[in-house]
Structures are given as structure tokens and as C-alpha cells.
Coordinates of C-alpha atoms (C1' of nucleotides) in Angstrom, one line a residue:
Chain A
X1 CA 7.6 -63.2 -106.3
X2 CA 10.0 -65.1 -108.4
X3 CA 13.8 -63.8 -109.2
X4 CA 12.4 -62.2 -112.4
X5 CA 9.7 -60.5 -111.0
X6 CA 12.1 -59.3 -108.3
X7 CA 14.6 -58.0 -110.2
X8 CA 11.4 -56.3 -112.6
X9 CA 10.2 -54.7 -109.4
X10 CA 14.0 -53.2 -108.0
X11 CA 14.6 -51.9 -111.7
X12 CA 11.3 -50.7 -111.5
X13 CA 11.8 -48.9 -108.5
X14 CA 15.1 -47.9 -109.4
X15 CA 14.2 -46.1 -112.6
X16 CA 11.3 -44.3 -110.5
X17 CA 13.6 -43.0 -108.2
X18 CA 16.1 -41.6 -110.7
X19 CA 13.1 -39.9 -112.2
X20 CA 12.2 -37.8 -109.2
X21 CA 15.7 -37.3 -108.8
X22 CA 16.1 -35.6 -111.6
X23 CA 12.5 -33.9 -111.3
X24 CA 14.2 -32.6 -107.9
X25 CA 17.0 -31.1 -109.2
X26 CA 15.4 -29.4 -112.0
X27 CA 13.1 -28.1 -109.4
X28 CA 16.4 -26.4 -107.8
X29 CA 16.8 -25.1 -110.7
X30 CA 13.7 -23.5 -112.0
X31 CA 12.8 -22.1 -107.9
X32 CA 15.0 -18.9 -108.5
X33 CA 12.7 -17.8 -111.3
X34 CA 9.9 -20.1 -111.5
X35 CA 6.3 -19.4 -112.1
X36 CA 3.6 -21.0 -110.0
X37 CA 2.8 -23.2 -113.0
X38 CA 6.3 -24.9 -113.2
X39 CA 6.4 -25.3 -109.6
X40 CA 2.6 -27.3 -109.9
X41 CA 4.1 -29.3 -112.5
X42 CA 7.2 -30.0 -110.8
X43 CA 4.9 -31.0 -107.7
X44 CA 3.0 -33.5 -109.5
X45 CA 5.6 -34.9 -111.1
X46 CA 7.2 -35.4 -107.8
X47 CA 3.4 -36.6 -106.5
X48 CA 3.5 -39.0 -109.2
X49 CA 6.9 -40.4 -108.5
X50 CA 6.5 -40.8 -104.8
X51 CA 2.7 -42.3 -105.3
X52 CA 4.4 -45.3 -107.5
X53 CA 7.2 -46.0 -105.4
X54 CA 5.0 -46.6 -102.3
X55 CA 2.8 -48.5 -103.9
X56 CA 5.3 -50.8 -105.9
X57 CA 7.0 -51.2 -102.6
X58 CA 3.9 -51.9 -100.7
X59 CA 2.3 -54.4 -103.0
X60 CA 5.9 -56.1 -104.1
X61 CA 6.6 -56.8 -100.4
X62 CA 3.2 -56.9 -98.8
X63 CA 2.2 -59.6 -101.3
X64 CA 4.9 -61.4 -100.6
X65 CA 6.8 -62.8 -98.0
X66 CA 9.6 -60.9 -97.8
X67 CA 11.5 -59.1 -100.4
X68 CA 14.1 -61.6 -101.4
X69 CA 17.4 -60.3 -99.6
X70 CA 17.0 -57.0 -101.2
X71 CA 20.3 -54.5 -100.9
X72 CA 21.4 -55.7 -98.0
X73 CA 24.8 -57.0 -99.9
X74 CA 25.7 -54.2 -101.5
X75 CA 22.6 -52.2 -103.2
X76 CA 19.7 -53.4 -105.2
X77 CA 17.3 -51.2 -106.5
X78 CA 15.6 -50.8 -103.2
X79 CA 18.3 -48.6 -102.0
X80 CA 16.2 -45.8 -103.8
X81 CA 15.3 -43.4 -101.1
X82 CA 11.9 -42.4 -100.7
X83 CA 12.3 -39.4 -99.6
X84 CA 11.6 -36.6 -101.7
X85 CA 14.8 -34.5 -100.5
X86 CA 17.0 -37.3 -101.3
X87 CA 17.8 -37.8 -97.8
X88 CA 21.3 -39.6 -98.0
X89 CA 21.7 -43.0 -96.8
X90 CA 19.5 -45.1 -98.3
X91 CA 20.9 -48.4 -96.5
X92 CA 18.6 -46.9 -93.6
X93 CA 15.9 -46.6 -95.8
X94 CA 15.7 -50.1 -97.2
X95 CA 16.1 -51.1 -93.9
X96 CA 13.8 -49.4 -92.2
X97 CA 11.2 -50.4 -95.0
X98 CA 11.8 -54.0 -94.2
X99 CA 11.5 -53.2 -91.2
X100 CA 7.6 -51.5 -91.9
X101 CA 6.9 -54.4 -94.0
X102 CA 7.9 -56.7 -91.2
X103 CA 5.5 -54.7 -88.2
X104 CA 2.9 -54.7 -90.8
X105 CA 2.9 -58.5 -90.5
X106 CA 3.0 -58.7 -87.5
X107 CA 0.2 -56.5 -86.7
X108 CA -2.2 -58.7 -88.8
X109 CA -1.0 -61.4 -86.8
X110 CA -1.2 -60.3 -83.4
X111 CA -3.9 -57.6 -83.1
X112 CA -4.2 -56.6 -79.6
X113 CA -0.4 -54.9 -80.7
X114 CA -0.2 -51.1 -81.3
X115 CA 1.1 -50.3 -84.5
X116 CA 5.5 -49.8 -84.5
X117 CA 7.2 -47.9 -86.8
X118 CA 11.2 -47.2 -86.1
X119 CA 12.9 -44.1 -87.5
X120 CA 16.6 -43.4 -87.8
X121 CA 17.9 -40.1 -87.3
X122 CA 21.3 -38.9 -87.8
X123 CA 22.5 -36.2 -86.0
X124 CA 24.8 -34.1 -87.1
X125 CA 28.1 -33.6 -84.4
X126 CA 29.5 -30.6 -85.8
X127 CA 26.6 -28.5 -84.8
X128 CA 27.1 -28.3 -81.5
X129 CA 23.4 -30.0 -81.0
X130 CA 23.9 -33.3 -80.0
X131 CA 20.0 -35.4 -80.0
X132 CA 17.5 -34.9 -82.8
X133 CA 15.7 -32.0 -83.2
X134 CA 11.6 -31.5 -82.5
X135 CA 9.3 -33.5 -84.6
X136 CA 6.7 -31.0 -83.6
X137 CA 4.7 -33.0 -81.3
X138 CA 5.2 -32.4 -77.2
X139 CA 6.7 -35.5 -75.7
X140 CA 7.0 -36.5 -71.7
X141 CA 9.8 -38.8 -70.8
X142 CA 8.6 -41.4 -68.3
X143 CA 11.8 -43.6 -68.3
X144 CA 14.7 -44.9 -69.1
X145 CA 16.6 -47.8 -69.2
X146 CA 19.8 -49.6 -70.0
X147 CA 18.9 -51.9 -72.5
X148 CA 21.3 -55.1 -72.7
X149 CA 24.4 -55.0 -74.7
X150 CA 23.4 -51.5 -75.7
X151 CA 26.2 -48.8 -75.0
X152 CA 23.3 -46.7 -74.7
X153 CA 20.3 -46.0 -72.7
X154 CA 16.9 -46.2 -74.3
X155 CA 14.6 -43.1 -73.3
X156 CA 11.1 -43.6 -73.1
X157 CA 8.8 -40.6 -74.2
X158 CA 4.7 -40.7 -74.4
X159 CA 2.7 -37.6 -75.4
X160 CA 2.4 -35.1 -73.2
X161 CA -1.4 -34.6 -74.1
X162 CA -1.5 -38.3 -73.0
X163 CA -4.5 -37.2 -70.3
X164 CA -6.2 -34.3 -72.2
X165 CA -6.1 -34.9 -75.1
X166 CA -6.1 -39.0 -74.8
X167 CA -3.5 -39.4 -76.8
X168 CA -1.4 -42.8 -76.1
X169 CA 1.5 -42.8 -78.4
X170 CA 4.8 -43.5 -76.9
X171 CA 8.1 -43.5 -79.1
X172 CA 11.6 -44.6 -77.7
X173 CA 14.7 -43.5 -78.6
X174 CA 17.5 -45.3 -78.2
X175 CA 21.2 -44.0 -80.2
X176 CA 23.5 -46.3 -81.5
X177 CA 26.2 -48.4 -80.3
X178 CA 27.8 -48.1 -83.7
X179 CA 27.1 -45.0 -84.9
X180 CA 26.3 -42.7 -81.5
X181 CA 25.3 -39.7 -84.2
X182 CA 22.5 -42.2 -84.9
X183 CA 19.0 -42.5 -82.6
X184 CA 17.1 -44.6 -83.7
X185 CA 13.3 -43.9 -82.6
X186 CA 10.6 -46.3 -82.3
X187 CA 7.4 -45.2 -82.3
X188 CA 4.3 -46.9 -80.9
X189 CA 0.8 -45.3 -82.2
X190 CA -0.2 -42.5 -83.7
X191 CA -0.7 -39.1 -81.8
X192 CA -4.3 -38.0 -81.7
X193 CA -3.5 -35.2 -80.3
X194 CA -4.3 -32.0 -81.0
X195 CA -1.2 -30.9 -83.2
X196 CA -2.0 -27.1 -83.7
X197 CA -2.9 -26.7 -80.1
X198 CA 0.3 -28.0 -78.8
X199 CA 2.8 -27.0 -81.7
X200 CA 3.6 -23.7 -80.0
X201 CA 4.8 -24.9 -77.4
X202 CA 7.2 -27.6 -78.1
X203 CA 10.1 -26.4 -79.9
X204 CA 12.0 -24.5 -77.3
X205 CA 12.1 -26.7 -74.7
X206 CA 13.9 -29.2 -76.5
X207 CA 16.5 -27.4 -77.7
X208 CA 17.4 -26.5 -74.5
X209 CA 17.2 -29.9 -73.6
X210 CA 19.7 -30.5 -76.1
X211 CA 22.3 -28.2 -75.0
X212 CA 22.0 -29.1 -71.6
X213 CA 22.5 -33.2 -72.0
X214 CA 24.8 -34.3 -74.3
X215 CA 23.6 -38.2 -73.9
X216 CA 20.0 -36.8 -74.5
X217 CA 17.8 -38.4 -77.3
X218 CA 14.8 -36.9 -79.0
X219 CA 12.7 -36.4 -81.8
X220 CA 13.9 -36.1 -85.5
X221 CA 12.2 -32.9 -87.5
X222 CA 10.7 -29.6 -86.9
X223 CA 7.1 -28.6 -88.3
X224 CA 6.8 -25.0 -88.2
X225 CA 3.4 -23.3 -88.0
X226 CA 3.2 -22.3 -91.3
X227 CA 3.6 -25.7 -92.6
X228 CA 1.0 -26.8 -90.0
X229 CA -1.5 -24.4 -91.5
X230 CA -0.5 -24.5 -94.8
X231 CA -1.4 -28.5 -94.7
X232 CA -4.7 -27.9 -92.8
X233 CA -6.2 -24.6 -95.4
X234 CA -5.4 -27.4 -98.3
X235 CA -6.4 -30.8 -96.3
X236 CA -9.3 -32.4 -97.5
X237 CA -10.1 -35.6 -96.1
X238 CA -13.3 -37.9 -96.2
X239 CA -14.7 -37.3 -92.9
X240 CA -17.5 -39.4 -92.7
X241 CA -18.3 -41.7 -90.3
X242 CA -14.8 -40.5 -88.8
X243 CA -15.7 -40.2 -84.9
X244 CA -17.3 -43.6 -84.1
X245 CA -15.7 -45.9 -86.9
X246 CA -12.3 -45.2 -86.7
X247 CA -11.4 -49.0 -85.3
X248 CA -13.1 -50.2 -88.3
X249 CA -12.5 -47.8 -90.8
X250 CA -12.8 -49.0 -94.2
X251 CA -10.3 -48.2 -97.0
X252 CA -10.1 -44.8 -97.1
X253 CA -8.0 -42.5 -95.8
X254 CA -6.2 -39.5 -96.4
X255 CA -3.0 -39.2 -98.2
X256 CA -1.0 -36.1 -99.5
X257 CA -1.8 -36.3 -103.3
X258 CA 0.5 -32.6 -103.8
X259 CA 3.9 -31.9 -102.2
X260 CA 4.4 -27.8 -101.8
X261 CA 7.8 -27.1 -101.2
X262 CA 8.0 -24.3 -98.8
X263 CA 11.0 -22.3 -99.6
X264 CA 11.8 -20.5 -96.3
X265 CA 11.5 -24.0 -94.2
X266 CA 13.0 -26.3 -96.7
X267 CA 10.3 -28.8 -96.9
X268 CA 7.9 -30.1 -98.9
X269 CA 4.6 -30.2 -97.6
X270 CA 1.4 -32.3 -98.6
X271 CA -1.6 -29.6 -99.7
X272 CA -3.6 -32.0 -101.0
X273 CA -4.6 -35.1 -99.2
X274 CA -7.7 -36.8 -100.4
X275 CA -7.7 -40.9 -101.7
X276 CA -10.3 -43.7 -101.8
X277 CA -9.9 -47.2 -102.9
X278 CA -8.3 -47.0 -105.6
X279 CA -5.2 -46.3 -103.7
X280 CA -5.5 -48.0 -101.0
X281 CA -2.1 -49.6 -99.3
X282 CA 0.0 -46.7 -100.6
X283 CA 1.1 -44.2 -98.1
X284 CA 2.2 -40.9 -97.5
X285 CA 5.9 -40.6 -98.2
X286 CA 8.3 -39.2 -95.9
X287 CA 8.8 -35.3 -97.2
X288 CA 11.6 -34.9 -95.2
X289 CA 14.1 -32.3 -95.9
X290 CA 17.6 -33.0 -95.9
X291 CA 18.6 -29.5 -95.4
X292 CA 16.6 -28.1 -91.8
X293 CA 18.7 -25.7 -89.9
X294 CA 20.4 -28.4 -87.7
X295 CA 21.7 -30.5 -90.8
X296 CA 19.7 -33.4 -89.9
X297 CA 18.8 -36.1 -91.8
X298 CA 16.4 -38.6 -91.6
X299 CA 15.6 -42.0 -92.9
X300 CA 11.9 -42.7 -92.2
X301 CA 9.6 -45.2 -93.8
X302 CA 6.1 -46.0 -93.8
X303 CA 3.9 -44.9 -90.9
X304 CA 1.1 -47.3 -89.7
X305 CA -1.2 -44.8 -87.8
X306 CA -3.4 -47.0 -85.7
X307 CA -6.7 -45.0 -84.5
X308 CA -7.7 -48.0 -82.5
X309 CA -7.8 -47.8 -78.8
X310 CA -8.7 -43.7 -79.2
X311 CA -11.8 -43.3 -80.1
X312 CA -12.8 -40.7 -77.8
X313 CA -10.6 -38.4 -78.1
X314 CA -11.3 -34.6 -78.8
X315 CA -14.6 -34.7 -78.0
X316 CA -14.8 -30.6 -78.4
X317 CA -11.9 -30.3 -81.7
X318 CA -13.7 -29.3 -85.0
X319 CA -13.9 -32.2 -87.7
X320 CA -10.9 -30.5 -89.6
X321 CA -8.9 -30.7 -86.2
X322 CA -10.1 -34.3 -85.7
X323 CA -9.1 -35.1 -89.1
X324 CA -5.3 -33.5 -88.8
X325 CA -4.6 -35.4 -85.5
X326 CA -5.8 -38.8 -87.2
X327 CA -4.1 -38.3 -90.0
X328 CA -1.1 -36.6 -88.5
X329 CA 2.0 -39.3 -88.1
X330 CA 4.7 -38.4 -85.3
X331 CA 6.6 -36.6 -88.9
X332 CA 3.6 -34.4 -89.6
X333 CA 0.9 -35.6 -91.2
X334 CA 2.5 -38.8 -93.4
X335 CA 0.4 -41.7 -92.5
X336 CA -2.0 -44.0 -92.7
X337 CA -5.1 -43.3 -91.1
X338 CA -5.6 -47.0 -91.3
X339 CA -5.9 -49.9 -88.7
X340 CA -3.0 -52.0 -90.0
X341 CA -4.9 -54.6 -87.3
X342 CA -7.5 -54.4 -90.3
X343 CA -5.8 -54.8 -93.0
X344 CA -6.2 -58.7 -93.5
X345 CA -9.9 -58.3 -93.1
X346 CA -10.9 -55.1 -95.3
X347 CA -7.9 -55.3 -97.9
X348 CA -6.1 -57.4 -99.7
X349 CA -2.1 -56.6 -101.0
X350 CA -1.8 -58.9 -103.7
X351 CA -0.5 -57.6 -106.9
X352 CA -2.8 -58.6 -108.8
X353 CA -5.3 -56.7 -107.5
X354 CA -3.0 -53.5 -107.1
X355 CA -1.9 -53.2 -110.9
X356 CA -5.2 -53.8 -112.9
Chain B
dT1 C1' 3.1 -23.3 -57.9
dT2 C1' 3.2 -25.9 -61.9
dT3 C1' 5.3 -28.7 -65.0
dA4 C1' 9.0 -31.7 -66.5
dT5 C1' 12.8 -35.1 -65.5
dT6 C1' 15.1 -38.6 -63.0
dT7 C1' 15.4 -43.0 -61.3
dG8 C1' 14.4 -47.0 -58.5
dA9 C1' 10.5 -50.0 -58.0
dC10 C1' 7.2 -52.6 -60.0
dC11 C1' 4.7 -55.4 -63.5
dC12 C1' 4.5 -58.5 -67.2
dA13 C1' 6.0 -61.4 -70.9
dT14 C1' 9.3 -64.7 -72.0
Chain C
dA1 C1' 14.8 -65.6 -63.4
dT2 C1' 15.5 -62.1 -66.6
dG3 C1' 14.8 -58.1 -69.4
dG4 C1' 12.0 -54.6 -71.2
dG5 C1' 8.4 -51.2 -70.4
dT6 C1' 5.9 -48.3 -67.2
dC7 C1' 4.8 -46.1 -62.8
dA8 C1' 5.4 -42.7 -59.5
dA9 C1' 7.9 -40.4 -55.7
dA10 C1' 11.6 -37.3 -55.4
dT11 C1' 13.8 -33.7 -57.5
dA12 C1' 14.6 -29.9 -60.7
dA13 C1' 13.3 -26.3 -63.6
dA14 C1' 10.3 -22.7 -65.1

DNA sequence: TTTATTTGACCCAT
DNA sequence: ATGGGTCAAATAAA
């Protein structure tokens, strides 16, 4: 992309993101007395807002090398959070979006790798908590090391449904030298897991974990029941040829086209999450609240769900079951359901084939 | 007893 | 040889 096309695309994004700001903070304001009808529109507006930013970011840095130094000295329009909530620092953001568009390359390069996705979580110190909280999925540590010229150790965590359920993702978490309110977590696959079947369990645990070890590192977000079943009464998902083609699934996959804001927990939450072709290379947004009980906040970008390498899993779930674990990213449900190994072969990124 | 964590050993890529 | 990631025995917790 040349300079003018650059700058086109930040101011672009830019403008987008003041939009949904705004659209979010009349939404504050029309929740004490709205009617269901405002709160729709206020949803699709939202939809809308978050649907274009994802895929101008996607098909402005996809289709090209990289984007051409964007933000990093001192904010260009990229800075725009994603995030619905208007999670805070943005500088994570844009970094961690580079950082998507970067594992994106380099899974079409090498395609043995799993698909990497890093998050940053800040961690509130005043709270008394002092690791993430729960991203609702059960996790096993299996290690950890010191990690050169890290202050540091990095904790290693797979799934606990790793055996039953056949479910190989594995996230690291590792806080930061500079920031040690910072964790910044890694992770490697896509659960396949079961998420319903294991949410019960997974929340207490790691609180406790957390009040026991202060140099503790864990997960970033909670994802209470209700939001669980909330997503899966609304989810609607192409489930064709779902069981034996997910290594080679063709461009279609789920994506949250409606965001319900759920008033008691804070969030918003996808209740609609159907796409084809015609949107392909966009992604579910990070929903992310800004405001869950443990002051958290979270900078998370695009999720590359790989469904390669676990085919058989859940031979007994139900199709909707199968369909919420595959499309069901490590921050509930955000994701591609994807190969990203594919992407070279079944898609193609350029612009000029994403704005007809 | 079962399940989870800790931690040194081991493996592999560089 | 080194560093990062995983394994697995020992230990702790439930």
C-alpha cells in the first residue's frame, strides 16, 4: 500500500472507531430506560462498526506486507481499539494486531505450525488479586521456566480436557519485566473442548490460586453460564461437512454478526453468528469488557482457531456442542474457525477482492 | 483417593 | 552448546 492509501486506511479506521465510540456511549445512556428496539439498533450499529474495522484491518495488512510503521511513534489511526468496551490502551492493541498479522504469515509459511495468538492482560494491583482472572476454559500447568533476560518465569498451561476431550491447546503466560501488572499470554490452538461441560468447574479454583501465589499467572476473562448459553440458544453456524473437513474447511465459518450486551455481567456477547464468503478474512472481535469485577482489562486481537490436528474430537457432543468448541477461542467464542495453514490456498486477502 | 502443581530431567530446534 | 518447551515423578491439595 502506498503512503496515501495508508494514511486513507488509518483515517479510515480512525473515523470507524470514533463512531462506535460514540454508538457506545449513547448506549450507556439509553440502557437505564431503553426499549429492546434501541438496544437492537444500538447492537447493530455496534455489529456494523466492529465488522468494518476487522475487515479494513485484515485486508489493509494482510494484503500487504506490513502496515507501514503504524502508531508505533506516537499514534496513528491504528491505535483505535477494537474492542467494543473501549478497553484502554490501545498501544497494546496495535501491537498485538501486528503481532496477529505477523503469526498469520507465518502460518502460511510454515504449516506444520499451530496457530499463535498472544494476549495482554493488565491486572489490576489494587485489588488484592494479583494474576488474571478465568478465561473460562480449565487449564493444567505442566511447567515452567525461567525464560532468559526475563525477570519473570513463563508458566506453561495446556487444557485440562487435553485426554478426554482431545483438546491440545496450550497457552503461556509469561508477566512483564516492565510492567509486572502485565501477563502477557500466548496462546497455541484453539480449545475443542467441550466449553459447557467444563465451565462449571473452572472458576473457583483459580481464584484461589490467585490469592494463594502472588507470582502466579493465568488466564484473562470470566464467561459466566449465562453468557455461555445465551451464545449457544442464538448460535447458528453452517455445520455441514463439520466433523471430517475441518483441516480443509472452506471459507465459511462462524462469526458473531450481533453483540448483546448483558447487563448484570458487563459484556457483550455474540447472539448471532452465521457468515459465508462474502466475509470471509474478517473475524470476531474481541467483546471484552473493561469493567468485570476484578477491573481487568484486556488487549486482545485476532484469534486464528486452527481445527487441524483435532479432528476426532467429541465423538459423542451434539453438532451444536461441536460447533461451540470449534468456534469457541480461549476468550469465548471470538474466532476463526479457519485453518490459517489454508488460507493461501482457499482465500485470497487482497484488497481488491475484499472491497468490490 | 483423586486431581492439580512443582520442578528437575529430557528432548529438540537453533 | 544453549534455550525453550514438555514430560513425569514427587508432592500438595481437595
Amino acid at each position: 500500500m502506498d503512503c496515501a492509501t495508508n494514511w486513507e486506511y488509518k483515517t479510515l479506521i480512525n473515523e470507524l472507531t470514533q463512531g462506535m465510540e460514540q454508538a457506545k456511549q449513547l448506549r450507556v445512556h439509553l440502557s437505564s430506560s431503553s426499549s429492546e428496539a434501541q438496544e437492537f439498533l444500538l447492537q447493530r450499529i455496534l455489529s456494523s462498526y466492529e465488522k468494518a474495522l476487522l475487515i479494513l484491518k485484515w485486508s489493509g495488512s494482510v494484503g500487504q506486507p506490513q502496515p507501514t510503521a503504524p502508531a508505533s511513534a506516537g499514534g496513528g489511526a491504528l491505535e483505535s481499539s477494537l474492542s467494543v468496551d473501549g478497553s484502554p490502551r490501545s498501544e497494546e492493541l496495535n501491537k498485538n494486531f501486528r503481532d496477529q498479522q505477523q503469526e498469520l504469515i507465518n502460518a502460511s509459511k510454515k504449516r506444520k505450525t499451530l496457530p499463535t495468538w498472544t494476549e495482554q492482560v493488565k491486572v489490576s494491583s489494587d485489588n488484592g488479586l494479583e494474576g488474571p482472572s478465568d478465561d473460562g476454559y480449565s487449564w493444567r500447568k505442566y511447567g515452567q521456566k525461567h525464560i532468559l533476560g526475563a525477570k519473570y518465569p513463563r508458566s506453561y498451561y495446556r487444557c485440562t480436557y487435553r485426554h478426554i476431550q482431545n483438546c491440545w491447546v496450550t497457552k503461556q503466560v509469561q508477566r512483564s519485566d516492565e510492567d509486572p501488572t502485565i501477563f502477557e499470554i500466548t496462546y497455541r490452538g484453539a480449545h475443542t473442548c467441550n466449553l459447557a461441560a467444563n465451565n462449571n468447574s473452572v472458576a473457583s479454583p483459580e481464584k484461589k490460586e490467585l490469592k494463594q501465589k502472588n507470582n502466579q499467572n493465568n488466564n484473562q476473562m470470566q464467561q459466566p453460564n449465562e453468557m455461555l448459553m445465551n451464545f449457544r440458544a442464538n448460535l447458528r453456524v453452517n455445520t455441514t461437512d463439520d466433523s471430517e473437513n475441518k483441516d480443509k474447511i472452506s471459507p465459511s465459518f462462524s462469526f458473531p454478526s450481533t453483540l448483546t450486551y448483558i447487563e448484570g455481567e458487563n459484556q457483550y456477547f455474540p447472539t448471532s453468528t452465521y457468515i459465508d464468503e462474502d466475509l470471509l478474512g474478517t473475524y470476531s472481535p474481541p467483546f471484552i469488557s473493561p469493567a468485570t469485577s476484578e477491573s481487568n482489562y484486556f488487549s486482545v486481537s485476532c484469534h486464528m482457531n486452527s481445527l487441524g490436528g483435532a479432528h476426532n474430537l467429541q465423538q459423542s457432543e451434539s453438532d451444536l456442542t461441536d460447533l461451540i468448541s470449534a468456534t469457541n477461542s480461549p476468550i469465548g467464542g471470538l474466532d476463526f474457525s479457519i485453518d490459517p495453514t489454508e488460507l493461501d490456498a482457499n482465500f485470497n486477502f487482497s484488497r481488491s477482492g475484499f472491497f468490490k
